[in-house]
Amino acid sequence: MKASTFVLLGAALASSVAAIPSSSHVVHEKRETALSGWVNLGRVDPTTNLVVRIGLSQSNLDQGHSYLMDVSHPGSANYGKFWTEDEITETFAPAAETVDNVRQWLSDAGIDDSSIIHTENKGWLVFAAKAQDVEDLLQTTYYKYSNTKTGQVVTACEQYHVPRNLQDHIDYINPGVGLPTASSATSKAKRQYGHSLRWKTSHVRRSMSMQLPRRQAVTSNLSACDTSITPNCLRALYKFPQSNSAQPNNSLGIFTAPGNHYAQEDLNKFFANYSSNIPQGTHPIPDLINGAKGTTTVDQASTEADLDFEVAYPIVYPQTLTLYQLGGSFNSFLDAIDGSYCKFCAYGECGDDSSIDPSFGGNVMCGTFKPTNVISISYGLQEQDLPANYQKRMCMEFMKLGLQGVSVLVASGDNGVAGPAGDGSANGCLGTDLKVFSPAFPNTCPYVTNVGATKVDTGKTVLDPEVAAYDPPYGNSSVVFSSGGGFSNIYDIADYQQEAVETYFLEHNPPYAYYSGNDSFGANGGVYNRLGRAYPDVSANGQNIIAVVNGRRSHIDGTSASAPIFASIINRIIDERIAHSKGPVGFINPALYLNPGILNDITEGSNPGCGTNGFSAAPGWDPVTGLGTPNYPSMKEYFLSLP
C-alpha cells in the first residue's frame, strides 16, 4: 500500500515537534486536518512503554475481487464453488520477504530481535519499546489525546515515517494517526446508537396510544397498505407464498448492535395479531457475542431489534432466525462468526483495533459461531467516521465471507444523500460549505448488497408500483426519513455495476456538480464522487411498517426494515435450492446486475439531503432504489436455474 492520507475534521492540531525525517524515509500516514471531539494533552512521556503493532501487507489482496467474482458470477465455471477458511487464510498470508524485510529494519534500528513477536496469523510483527525509541524508529512524536465527551485517553501521532523501500510491505502501524469516533445519542423514538460507532437504526414515526390485546384477529385486508405495511402487504407486494418447509442449516442471521434487545412479549403480540401461524414463544437462536444478552423486558425493548424479527419471521417461518447479538465492536461480530478473521490481516488491521474498537472485558470470541447463509445488517455509520484502512480491512472480510458462500445484506441508511445530523456537521454533510454528500459505511464496500427503502404511495395499492421511501417532518417532529444512497469516496465503481451506473449518468444525469475521485474531493463545487462505488443495489419496503414495540403497535420507517425483508427473500430462495440439492448463493450482486428483470424496477421518488432533492429514481438502476424490489417468483426461477 502506498502512503495513505487520513482526514479528521475539527479544531486545530497542536504543532508537531517530530524530528526531521531522513531522506530514506517517507510519510506513511498523516492526519492533515484538525480533530473533532479530541483534546491534545501533550507529548507522551518518553519513558512510557508502547506496544507497537506493524501490519504486514498481505499476499494476493489484489486478486481478492477476481477470486470472489469467480465463484459469484453466473457465467463462471466455478459459480457456487465456495472456499474453506483454510484456503482463504493460506491464500492471503503475507509473503516471507515481507516478514523478513520488516523484521530486519526493526533489528537494524536496535529493537531486540528476541522481543519481536510474529503473531500466529503471520500478519503482525509486535514488540514493546519506550516511546522515545518508537518515535526515533518512526521519526514521529506521540501525544496523549482525550475525548471531550467520554474522557477516553489514547496515544496517537500526527504522522509517521517508514523507509521508502518498506512502504509496499507495511499496511498500517498502531499506535498511529487513528482516533476513535466520539459517541453520540438521541432519543429512542428518533434514533438509537451504541458505543462509539453511531449505529443507525429505524425510528418510530407514529405510536398507537393503546395497548394491543393479547390476541386479536389477523387481518387479510390489503386496502390500507399505503398507510400500514403488514406481513400480508409484503406477501402481496413481492408475491411470495407462505412458507411450509425449513431445510436444515439454513437459518437467517440477524445482526443486532449493543444495547438493542428484543422482547418476547412484543414478538408474541405481533404474532397473535399479524402472523397467527407462528406459535407463541417463537424466538431466534441466540448466538450471543462477548457477553451480550439477547432478550429483555417489554419496557426495555429496542425498536430495531423488535422490528428485525417482526418483519423477517412472517417471511421465513418455519425457517429459523439466528440472533448475532453484539457485546463489543463490529469487529467482534466478524471475530465470532469467522475464526479466520481473527487470524487474518488486511490493510494493517488484524482483529480489533484497540484505539477504535471498545473493550467489553473478558476473552474475545474467535470463530465461535458458524456464519449463516444469509446475514442481515441494519446498522452502520458514514465513511468519514473511521480511517479508510480500517474500513478497507473490514471490507476484505465481507469479500472473504462471500468467498465462503455467505450473502451479506446491509441497510442503506435513513438520511438520503447525507449522514445523520450532527455526524461531523450540523446537517450530516461534508465539505467546508457542508454541501458535499456523505456516503455510508459499510454500504460502500463493493462486497455487500445494499438495500434501500420503498413505500406504497399514498392512495395507491399493492397492485401499483412502489416509489422511493420519503417521510418529511410532521407535527412537532424534526425527523426526516429519506432512503440512503450515493457514491463512495473510498471505493471505485464496482465492475459488476459499471454498465448500469453509466447508463444512469447517460440517461438520467443528476443536476449537480461532481468531482472525479477522492483526490479531487469537492473540486469545482462537486457534491458527489462520479467515480465512486454506487449504492444501494436493491430495495424493499421500509415505510409505515407495522411493528409491536414496548407493548404498543407502532408505524416504523427505516431501511432497517428493508434489509431483513430482502434478506428473508434470499433465505427463502436458498431453502428452495437446498431442496433441489443445491447450495447457498453467496455474493448475489453480479447475478442481480446481470439480470435486473427479476426485480421490480422503481422509477419514482428521490432521497433528499444536504439541502438538495438528492438523486432521483429512474428506469433501471438508480442511487435511490438500486435495481428494484424483490419479485419472488422470478428470482426463485432464476436462482434455481444456476448450478
XYZ file of C-alpha atoms in Angstrom:
643
model
C 0.000 0.000 0.000
C 1.279 3.470 -0.812
C 1.357 6.194 1.810
C -2.195 6.966 2.817
C -3.868 10.141 3.989
C -6.265 10.094 6.908
C -8.543 13.097 7.298
C -10.337 14.092 10.506
C -12.369 17.281 10.958
C -12.456 19.693 13.898
C -10.274 22.049 15.983
C -6.664 22.955 15.224
C -3.849 20.496 15.843
C -1.057 21.099 18.255
C 2.174 21.819 16.437
C 4.432 18.858 15.850
C 7.867 18.578 17.364
C 8.821 15.461 15.444
C 12.388 15.009 14.338
C 13.265 15.867 10.756
C 12.979 12.630 8.768
C 15.950 11.202 6.929
C 15.921 11.223 3.143
C 15.401 7.450 3.098
C 12.104 7.744 4.985
C 8.715 8.863 3.679
C 5.410 9.747 5.304
C 3.290 6.604 5.501
C 0.183 8.058 7.174
C -0.671 11.630 8.050
C -3.549 13.487 9.669
C -3.849 16.633 7.584
C -6.736 18.473 9.224
C -7.875 19.052 12.765
C -9.575 16.758 15.229
C -13.216 16.806 16.252
C -14.020 15.923 19.857
C -10.419 15.368 20.963
C -8.007 17.473 23.020
C -4.245 17.151 22.752
C -2.943 16.662 26.322
C 0.688 16.959 25.341
C 3.558 14.713 24.454
C 3.747 11.186 25.810
C 6.398 10.625 28.483
C 9.428 9.330 26.528
C 9.917 6.535 29.081
C 6.365 5.196 28.635
C 6.189 1.676 27.259
C 4.286 1.363 23.971
C 3.123 -1.852 22.363
C 3.686 -1.421 18.644
C 1.805 -3.488 16.052
C 3.051 -3.421 12.463
C 0.505 -4.706 9.991
C 2.210 -6.604 7.192
C 0.968 -6.336 3.625
C -0.975 -9.422 2.627
C -0.437 -11.610 -0.383
C -2.966 -11.720 -3.200
C -5.254 -8.994 -1.865
C -5.254 -7.528 -5.353
C -6.684 -10.847 -6.538
C -9.465 -10.977 -3.929
C -12.020 -9.366 -6.233
C -11.249 -11.806 -9.039
C -11.457 -14.748 -6.668
C -14.883 -13.629 -5.474
C -16.206 -12.993 -8.979
C -15.021 -16.453 -9.983
C -17.452 -18.074 -7.527
C -20.178 -15.392 -7.793
C -20.576 -14.624 -11.499
C -23.296 -16.817 -13.055
C -21.204 -17.209 -16.208
C -18.223 -18.660 -14.344
C -17.499 -22.376 -14.464
C -16.739 -22.102 -10.727
C -20.037 -20.472 -9.748
C -21.052 -21.675 -6.287
C -17.766 -23.496 -5.632
C -17.077 -21.676 -2.395
C -13.815 -21.687 -0.421
C -12.957 -23.020 3.016
C -11.487 -20.886 5.816
C -8.150 -22.679 5.496
C -7.972 -21.923 1.777
C -8.630 -18.253 2.463
C -6.056 -17.969 5.256
C -3.378 -19.674 3.179
C -4.098 -17.575 0.085
C -3.842 -14.185 1.802
C -0.932 -14.841 4.192
C 1.924 -12.249 3.922
C 4.981 -13.211 1.872
C 8.128 -14.378 3.641
C 10.019 -11.498 2.004
C 7.684 -9.002 3.688
C 8.207 -10.533 7.128
C 11.964 -10.748 6.726
C 12.437 -7.198 5.419
C 10.366 -5.525 8.124
C 11.970 -7.605 10.874
C 15.425 -6.671 9.570
C 14.508 -2.970 9.663
C 13.486 -3.278 13.311
C 16.615 -5.189 14.201
C 18.864 -2.664 12.443
C 17.106 0.112 14.404
C 18.068 -1.515 17.702
C 14.857 -3.373 18.522
C 15.859 -6.613 20.263
C 15.012 -9.355 17.774
C 14.086 -11.758 20.572
C 11.371 -9.338 21.702
C 9.673 -9.178 18.297
C 6.640 -11.440 18.129
C 5.419 -12.705 14.774
C 1.754 -13.399 15.501
C 0.217 -16.799 14.907
C -1.786 -15.456 11.991
C 1.519 -14.238 10.445
C 0.020 -10.821 9.770
C 1.608 -8.749 12.555
C 5.007 -8.049 13.980
C 4.527 -6.909 17.579
C 7.034 -5.526 20.069
C 7.181 -3.309 23.158
C 9.552 -0.372 23.467
C 9.961 3.008 25.139
C 8.040 5.822 23.480
C 11.301 7.638 22.687
C 12.637 4.582 20.839
C 9.448 4.206 18.830
C 9.486 7.924 17.977
C 13.055 7.541 16.712
C 12.092 4.458 14.699
C 9.108 6.126 13.010
C 10.537 9.670 13.104
C 7.414 10.982 14.778
C 6.102 12.385 18.056
C 3.424 10.701 20.181
C 0.765 12.614 22.121
C -1.987 11.769 24.556
C -5.453 12.699 23.290
C -8.566 12.919 25.468
C -12.108 12.563 24.163
C -14.166 15.585 25.243
C -17.332 13.505 25.652
C -16.191 10.185 27.051
C -12.909 11.081 28.752
C -11.186 8.231 26.909
C -7.432 8.810 26.589
C -5.431 7.284 23.749
C -1.964 7.572 22.286
C -1.548 8.717 18.693
C 0.644 10.780 16.413
C 0.014 13.309 13.649
C 2.097 11.431 11.094
C 4.795 8.787 10.973
C 7.517 7.715 8.544
C 8.847 4.386 7.303
C 11.757 3.566 4.997
C 10.819 4.159 1.376
C 11.713 0.596 0.391
C 9.327 -0.847 3.007
C 6.184 1.051 2.077
C 4.834 -1.795 -0.019
C 5.438 -4.220 2.844
C 3.656 -2.240 5.588
C -0.049 -1.517 5.664
C -0.590 0.238 8.968
C 1.169 0.819 12.275
C -0.556 1.106 15.648
C -0.374 3.384 17.581
C -0.654 5.632 14.556
C -2.792 8.526 13.387
C -6.215 6.949 14.034
C -8.535 8.006 16.841
C -11.941 6.567 17.753
C -15.090 8.354 16.659
C -16.842 10.175 19.515
C -20.134 8.662 20.615
C -23.480 10.411 20.487
C -27.037 9.524 21.392
C -30.533 10.767 20.772
C -33.956 9.707 21.955
C -35.007 6.165 21.161
C -38.031 7.302 19.194
C -35.812 9.018 16.663
C -32.531 7.126 16.528
C -30.615 4.692 18.653
C -26.861 4.436 18.845
C -24.470 2.040 20.508
C -20.864 2.520 21.560
C -18.680 4.852 19.519
C -19.812 3.656 16.118
C -23.098 5.595 15.984
C -25.212 2.743 14.706
C -28.022 3.999 12.501
C -31.406 2.437 13.137
C -35.005 2.910 12.155
C -37.300 5.239 14.048
C -40.859 5.312 15.295
C -42.987 7.722 13.318
C -46.344 7.161 14.993
C -47.272 5.061 18.023
C -50.788 3.950 18.830
C -51.853 5.173 22.237
C -53.497 1.992 23.432
C -52.109 -1.378 24.323
C -52.786 -4.206 21.920
C -54.958 -7.014 23.269
C -53.238 -10.292 23.901
C -54.854 -11.787 20.791
C -56.952 -10.329 18.021
C -57.978 -11.464 14.553
C -55.249 -11.362 11.915
C -56.360 -9.096 9.107
C -56.001 -10.085 5.458
C -57.248 -6.680 4.280
C -54.867 -5.099 1.759
C -56.764 -1.827 1.362
C -54.617 0.098 3.865
C -51.125 -0.926 2.716
C -50.367 2.689 1.799
C -50.558 3.588 5.490
C -49.828 0.312 7.331
C -47.495 -2.372 5.958
C -48.360 -5.768 7.415
C -46.936 -9.208 6.542
C -49.886 -9.692 4.178
C -48.973 -6.469 2.377
C -45.406 -7.696 1.885
C -46.649 -11.075 0.675
C -48.836 -9.346 -1.915
C -46.147 -6.875 -2.982
C -43.399 -9.419 -3.550
C -45.546 -12.450 -4.460
C -44.056 -14.986 -2.080
C -46.312 -17.719 -0.686
C -46.448 -18.616 2.965
C -43.573 -20.995 3.608
C -44.300 -24.526 4.770
C -40.807 -26.015 4.812
C -37.497 -25.464 6.512
C -34.317 -27.068 5.268
C -31.641 -27.860 7.882
C -28.705 -25.476 8.320
C -30.440 -22.541 6.670
C -31.254 -20.137 9.476
C -31.387 -16.425 8.599
C -28.797 -14.401 10.526
C -29.869 -11.078 12.048
C -27.135 -8.788 13.376
C -28.076 -6.589 16.345
C -25.867 -3.899 17.855
C -25.007 -3.445 21.544
C -27.900 -2.306 23.694
C -30.553 -3.316 21.139
C -32.603 -6.197 22.590
C -35.939 -7.711 21.637
C -38.803 -8.510 23.992
C -40.521 -11.881 23.642
C -43.781 -10.288 24.775
C -43.617 -7.896 21.812
C -42.958 -10.758 19.400
C -45.841 -12.764 20.855
C -48.277 -9.867 20.448
C -47.128 -9.299 16.899
C -47.560 -12.967 16.005
C -51.019 -13.043 17.576
C -52.209 -10.021 15.638
C -50.441 -10.344 12.304
C -48.995 -13.855 11.855
C -51.146 -16.364 13.687
C -49.364 -19.315 12.018
C -46.275 -18.529 14.111
C -46.581 -20.121 17.573
C -46.366 -18.012 20.705
C -42.892 -18.149 22.207
C -41.118 -18.462 18.851
C -37.739 -16.799 19.239
C -34.370 -16.557 17.471
C -31.459 -18.867 18.115
C -29.223 -16.807 20.455
C -25.649 -16.535 19.216
C -24.618 -14.016 21.863
C -21.245 -12.380 21.302
C -18.839 -11.357 24.053
C -21.208 -11.091 26.980
C -24.265 -9.781 25.126
C -27.801 -10.566 26.218
C -30.429 -11.398 23.625
C -33.804 -10.587 25.139
C -35.107 -8.044 27.624
C -38.295 -6.846 29.280
C -41.001 -5.240 27.192
C -40.346 -1.755 28.595
C -36.633 -2.020 27.709
C -37.016 -3.461 24.200
C -35.483 -1.526 21.312
C -37.353 -0.585 18.167
C -34.593 -2.018 15.998
C -34.429 -5.498 17.497
C -38.206 -5.976 17.659
C -38.577 -4.697 14.088
C -35.973 -7.013 12.565
C -37.625 -10.141 13.901
C -41.180 -8.996 13.272
C -40.574 -8.356 9.576
C -38.406 -11.455 8.999
C -40.330 -14.184 10.832
C -43.549 -13.955 8.759
C -41.497 -14.324 5.561
C -39.257 -17.242 6.525
C -41.191 -19.222 9.163
C -40.888 -22.211 9.780
C -37.268 -21.451 8.921
C -35.414 -20.176 11.955
C -33.705 -16.898 12.722
C -30.282 -16.637 14.361
C -29.560 -13.587 16.513
C -25.994 -12.318 16.318
C -26.248 -10.073 19.378
C -23.177 -7.929 19.697
C -21.489 -7.241 23.018
C -18.495 -5.323 21.657
C -17.428 -3.664 18.401
C -18.484 -4.591 14.876
C -15.160 -6.374 14.505
C -16.191 -8.560 17.457
C -19.059 -9.850 15.307
C -16.676 -10.742 12.494
C -14.323 -12.373 15.000
C -17.130 -14.507 16.414
C -18.531 -15.847 13.134
C -15.259 -16.465 11.343
C -12.172 -17.803 13.055
C -10.027 -16.916 10.063
C -10.882 -13.245 10.618
C -9.165 -13.387 13.988
C -6.184 -14.815 12.128
C -6.419 -12.681 9.016
C -4.990 -9.228 8.354
C -5.600 -6.704 5.631
C -4.696 -3.058 5.324
C -2.789 -3.271 8.568
C -5.702 -4.425 10.717
C -5.756 -7.799 12.415
C -8.670 -8.463 14.738
C -9.775 -5.490 16.809
C -8.056 -2.110 16.867
C -7.588 -1.106 20.492
C -7.771 2.588 19.594
C -11.140 2.246 17.853
C -12.940 -0.903 18.981
C -14.366 -0.562 22.500
C -13.302 -3.049 25.133
C -16.041 -5.073 26.805
C -13.852 -7.152 29.116
C -13.292 -10.883 29.011
C -11.968 -13.059 26.211
C -12.812 -12.188 22.629
C -14.778 -14.894 20.845
C -12.944 -16.264 17.815
C -14.738 -18.498 15.336
C -17.313 -19.480 17.955
C -20.331 -19.354 15.641
C -20.734 -20.578 12.096
C -21.969 -17.825 9.768
C -25.441 -18.399 8.379
C -26.000 -18.481 4.616
C -27.568 -15.001 4.752
C -26.838 -12.194 7.222
C -28.917 -9.021 7.529
C -27.301 -5.893 8.993
C -29.437 -2.832 9.746
C -26.699 -0.721 11.304
C -23.857 1.404 10.032
C -22.175 4.801 10.012
C -20.518 7.105 7.489
C -17.240 6.728 5.597
C -15.902 9.843 7.313
C -16.275 8.270 10.759
C -13.309 5.878 10.655
C -9.897 5.612 8.952
C -10.074 4.380 5.372
C -7.694 1.490 6.109
C -9.918 0.300 8.940
C -12.860 0.240 6.553
C -10.875 -1.454 3.794
C -9.802 -4.202 6.141
C -13.410 -4.827 7.171
C -14.475 -4.789 3.524
C -11.969 -7.546 2.814
C -13.757 -9.640 5.429
C -17.022 -9.243 3.550
C -15.178 -10.356 0.429
C -13.937 -13.364 2.360
C -17.421 -14.184 3.645
C -18.647 -14.068 0.055
C -15.899 -16.491 -0.913
C -17.324 -18.846 1.728
C -20.846 -18.564 0.275
C -22.340 -16.037 2.709
C -24.738 -13.340 1.442
C -24.439 -10.089 3.456
C -27.219 -7.509 3.089
C -26.921 -4.035 4.639
C -29.490 -1.277 5.139
C -28.553 1.771 3.038
C -29.295 4.387 5.740
C -32.142 6.776 6.601
C -30.736 10.205 5.722
C -30.797 10.313 1.945
C -27.539 11.619 0.483
C -26.475 12.942 3.906
C -25.345 11.368 7.139
C -27.189 11.751 10.458
C -27.425 15.352 11.620
C -24.570 16.086 13.996
C -22.352 13.410 12.448
C -19.368 15.615 11.649
C -21.604 18.601 10.913
C -24.968 20.055 11.853
C -26.630 18.656 8.742
C -24.568 15.478 8.376
C -22.914 16.720 5.170
C -19.276 17.233 4.229
C -17.014 19.969 2.866
C -16.332 23.481 4.090
C -19.789 24.601 2.996
C -21.485 21.433 4.348
C -22.934 20.674 0.929
C -20.980 17.566 -0.084
C -22.941 14.303 0.139
C -21.837 11.880 2.859
C -21.599 8.191 1.772
C -22.372 5.454 4.286
C -20.246 2.600 5.635
C -20.145 -0.417 5.271
C -22.568 0.247 2.402
C -19.870 1.421 0.033
C -17.869 -1.787 0.407
C -18.294 -3.443 -3.005
C -18.774 -6.887 -1.421
C -22.076 -6.339 0.383
C -25.580 -5.967 -1.035
C -27.114 -2.616 -0.083
C -30.860 -2.358 0.431
C -32.692 0.963 0.062
C -36.296 1.658 1.041
C -39.524 1.969 -0.935
C -43.143 2.623 0.013
C -46.657 2.142 -1.262
C -47.558 5.654 -2.381
C -50.436 7.487 -0.724
C -53.757 6.399 -2.172
C -52.170 3.504 -4.073
C -52.418 -0.251 -3.535
C -50.082 -3.234 -3.575
C -51.010 -3.662 -7.245
C -49.414 -0.313 -8.112
C -45.661 0.260 -8.499
C -43.929 1.335 -5.304
C -41.990 4.610 -5.076
C -38.841 5.633 -3.202
C -39.481 5.996 0.515
C -39.549 9.503 1.928
C -41.275 10.806 5.047
C -40.938 14.535 5.792
C -41.253 16.093 9.278
C -44.708 16.182 10.772
C -46.209 17.796 13.844
C -43.504 18.866 16.285
C -41.025 16.324 14.967
C -37.923 17.378 13.046
C -37.161 13.806 11.934
C -36.936 13.242 8.185
C -36.721 9.758 6.708
C -35.034 9.577 3.322
C -33.619 6.368 1.854
C -29.814 6.366 1.753
C -27.878 6.242 -1.479
C -24.935 7.740 -3.314
C -21.303 7.169 -4.257
C -18.231 6.188 -2.236
C -15.209 8.367 -1.542
C -13.091 5.260 -0.870
C -14.015 2.629 -3.474
C -14.298 2.888 -7.242
C -17.393 1.811 -9.150
C -17.562 -1.983 -8.989
C -17.145 -3.693 -12.337
C -20.382 -5.645 -11.944
C -22.362 -2.382 -11.726
C -20.388 -0.184 -14.108
C -22.693 -0.524 -17.105
C -25.800 0.139 -15.004
C -24.268 3.238 -13.389
C -23.006 4.616 -16.702
C -26.490 4.208 -18.147
C -27.944 6.164 -15.236
C -25.495 9.015 -15.788
C -26.110 8.985 -19.531
C -29.903 8.897 -19.442
C -30.727 10.497 -16.056
C -27.762 12.718 -15.264
C -28.068 14.270 -11.746
C -28.285 18.094 -11.794
C -25.255 18.574 -9.511
C -21.596 19.360 -9.965
C -19.383 16.359 -9.191
C -15.750 15.519 -8.565
C -13.821 12.605 -10.035
C -12.143 10.580 -7.301
C -11.493 11.439 -3.661
C -8.197 13.101 -4.584
C -10.317 15.900 -6.026
C -12.839 15.904 -3.165
C -15.273 18.810 -3.560
C -13.409 20.249 -6.548
C -15.317 22.762 -8.690
C -18.209 22.716 -6.257
C -18.747 18.985 -6.725
C -21.019 17.318 -4.193
C -20.526 13.632 -5.058
C -17.787 11.381 -6.423
C -18.653 10.444 -10.006
C -16.190 7.535 -9.886
C -17.285 6.020 -6.549
C -18.883 2.657 -5.811
C -22.609 3.272 -6.203
C -25.322 2.199 -3.776
C -27.929 0.903 -2.986
C -28.013 -2.268 -5.082
C -31.657 -3.192 -4.417
C -34.567 -2.058 -2.257
C -37.628 -3.219 -0.332
C -40.478 -1.612 1.568
C -39.340 0.499 4.508
C -42.105 2.963 5.340
C -45.187 2.636 7.558
C -44.082 -0.815 8.710
C -46.371 -2.172 11.436
C -44.490 -3.456 14.472
C -45.161 -4.053 18.140
C -42.624 -2.219 20.308
C -42.821 -1.811 24.106
C -46.213 -3.480 24.049
C -47.719 -0.994 21.595
C -48.421 -1.044 17.905
C -46.190 1.384 16.018
C -45.566 2.561 12.471
C -41.853 2.341 11.685
C -39.811 3.971 8.914
C -36.340 2.796 8.009
C -34.110 0.870 5.652
C -33.625 -1.171 8.828
C -36.846 -2.924 7.793
C -35.877 -3.132 4.122
C -32.662 -5.113 4.710
C -34.207 -8.029 6.675
C -37.135 -8.147 4.211
C -34.837 -8.612 1.210
C -32.554 -10.936 3.202
C -35.568 -13.093 4.097
C -36.445 -13.433 0.416
C -32.914 -14.589 -0.357
C -33.058 -17.064 2.520
C -36.316 -18.475 1.144
C -34.668 -18.940 -2.261
C -31.709 -20.750 -0.696
C -34.194 -23.038 1.052
C -35.607 -23.906 -2.366
C -32.125 -24.520 -3.747
C -31.258 -26.838 -0.868
C -34.471 -28.755 -1.548
C -33.184 -29.203 -5.110
C -29.792 -30.479 -3.857
C -28.072 -27.140 -4.497
C -26.291 -24.785 -2.141
C -26.286 -21.140 -0.996
C -25.900 -18.269 -3.452
C -23.151 -16.257 -1.733
C -22.447 -12.785 -3.095
C -25.532 -12.014 -5.190
C -24.646 -8.644 -6.775
C -23.117 -9.974 -10.025
C -26.187 -12.126 -10.655
C -28.619 -9.294 -9.915
C -26.874 -6.700 -12.103
C -26.741 -9.208 -14.962
C -30.454 -9.933 -14.608
C -32.279 -6.808 -13.372
C -35.506 -8.073 -14.911
C -36.007 -10.450 -11.987
C -36.675 -7.393 -9.787
C -39.469 -4.802 -9.758
C -37.991 -1.591 -11.169
C -38.817 1.536 -9.130
C -38.910 4.719 -11.183
C -40.366 7.448 -8.961
C -39.121 9.334 -5.918
C -35.840 10.739 -4.603
C -33.635 10.777 -1.498
C -33.308 14.401 -0.265
C -30.432 15.606 1.889
C -27.747 18.299 2.183
C -30.228 20.969 1.111
C -30.990 19.204 -2.179
C -33.589 16.812 -3.569
C -30.887 14.173 -3.632
C -30.821 11.727 -6.507
C -33.893 10.682 -8.470
C -35.261 7.217 -9.062
C -35.378 6.275 -12.747
C -35.868 3.301 -15.061
C -33.040 0.837 -14.481
C -30.524 1.186 -11.641
C -30.556 4.420 -9.630
C -28.846 5.625 -6.407
C -32.170 5.691 -4.535
C -33.758 2.264 -5.031
C -30.982 0.387 -6.838
C -32.174 -2.250 -9.289
C -35.551 -2.506 -7.560
C -37.583 -4.629 -5.151
C -37.977 -8.422 -4.907
C -40.067 -10.390 -7.361
C -40.026 -13.744 -5.630
C -41.295 -15.968 -8.485
C -38.794 -14.501 -10.969
C -35.902 -14.581 -8.508
C -36.684 -18.133 -7.459
C -36.842 -19.358 -11.057
C -33.560 -17.683 -11.936
C -31.530 -18.810 -8.927
C -32.873 -22.346 -9.234
C -31.533 -22.383 -12.796
C -27.980 -21.765 -11.556
C -25.646 -24.606 -10.528
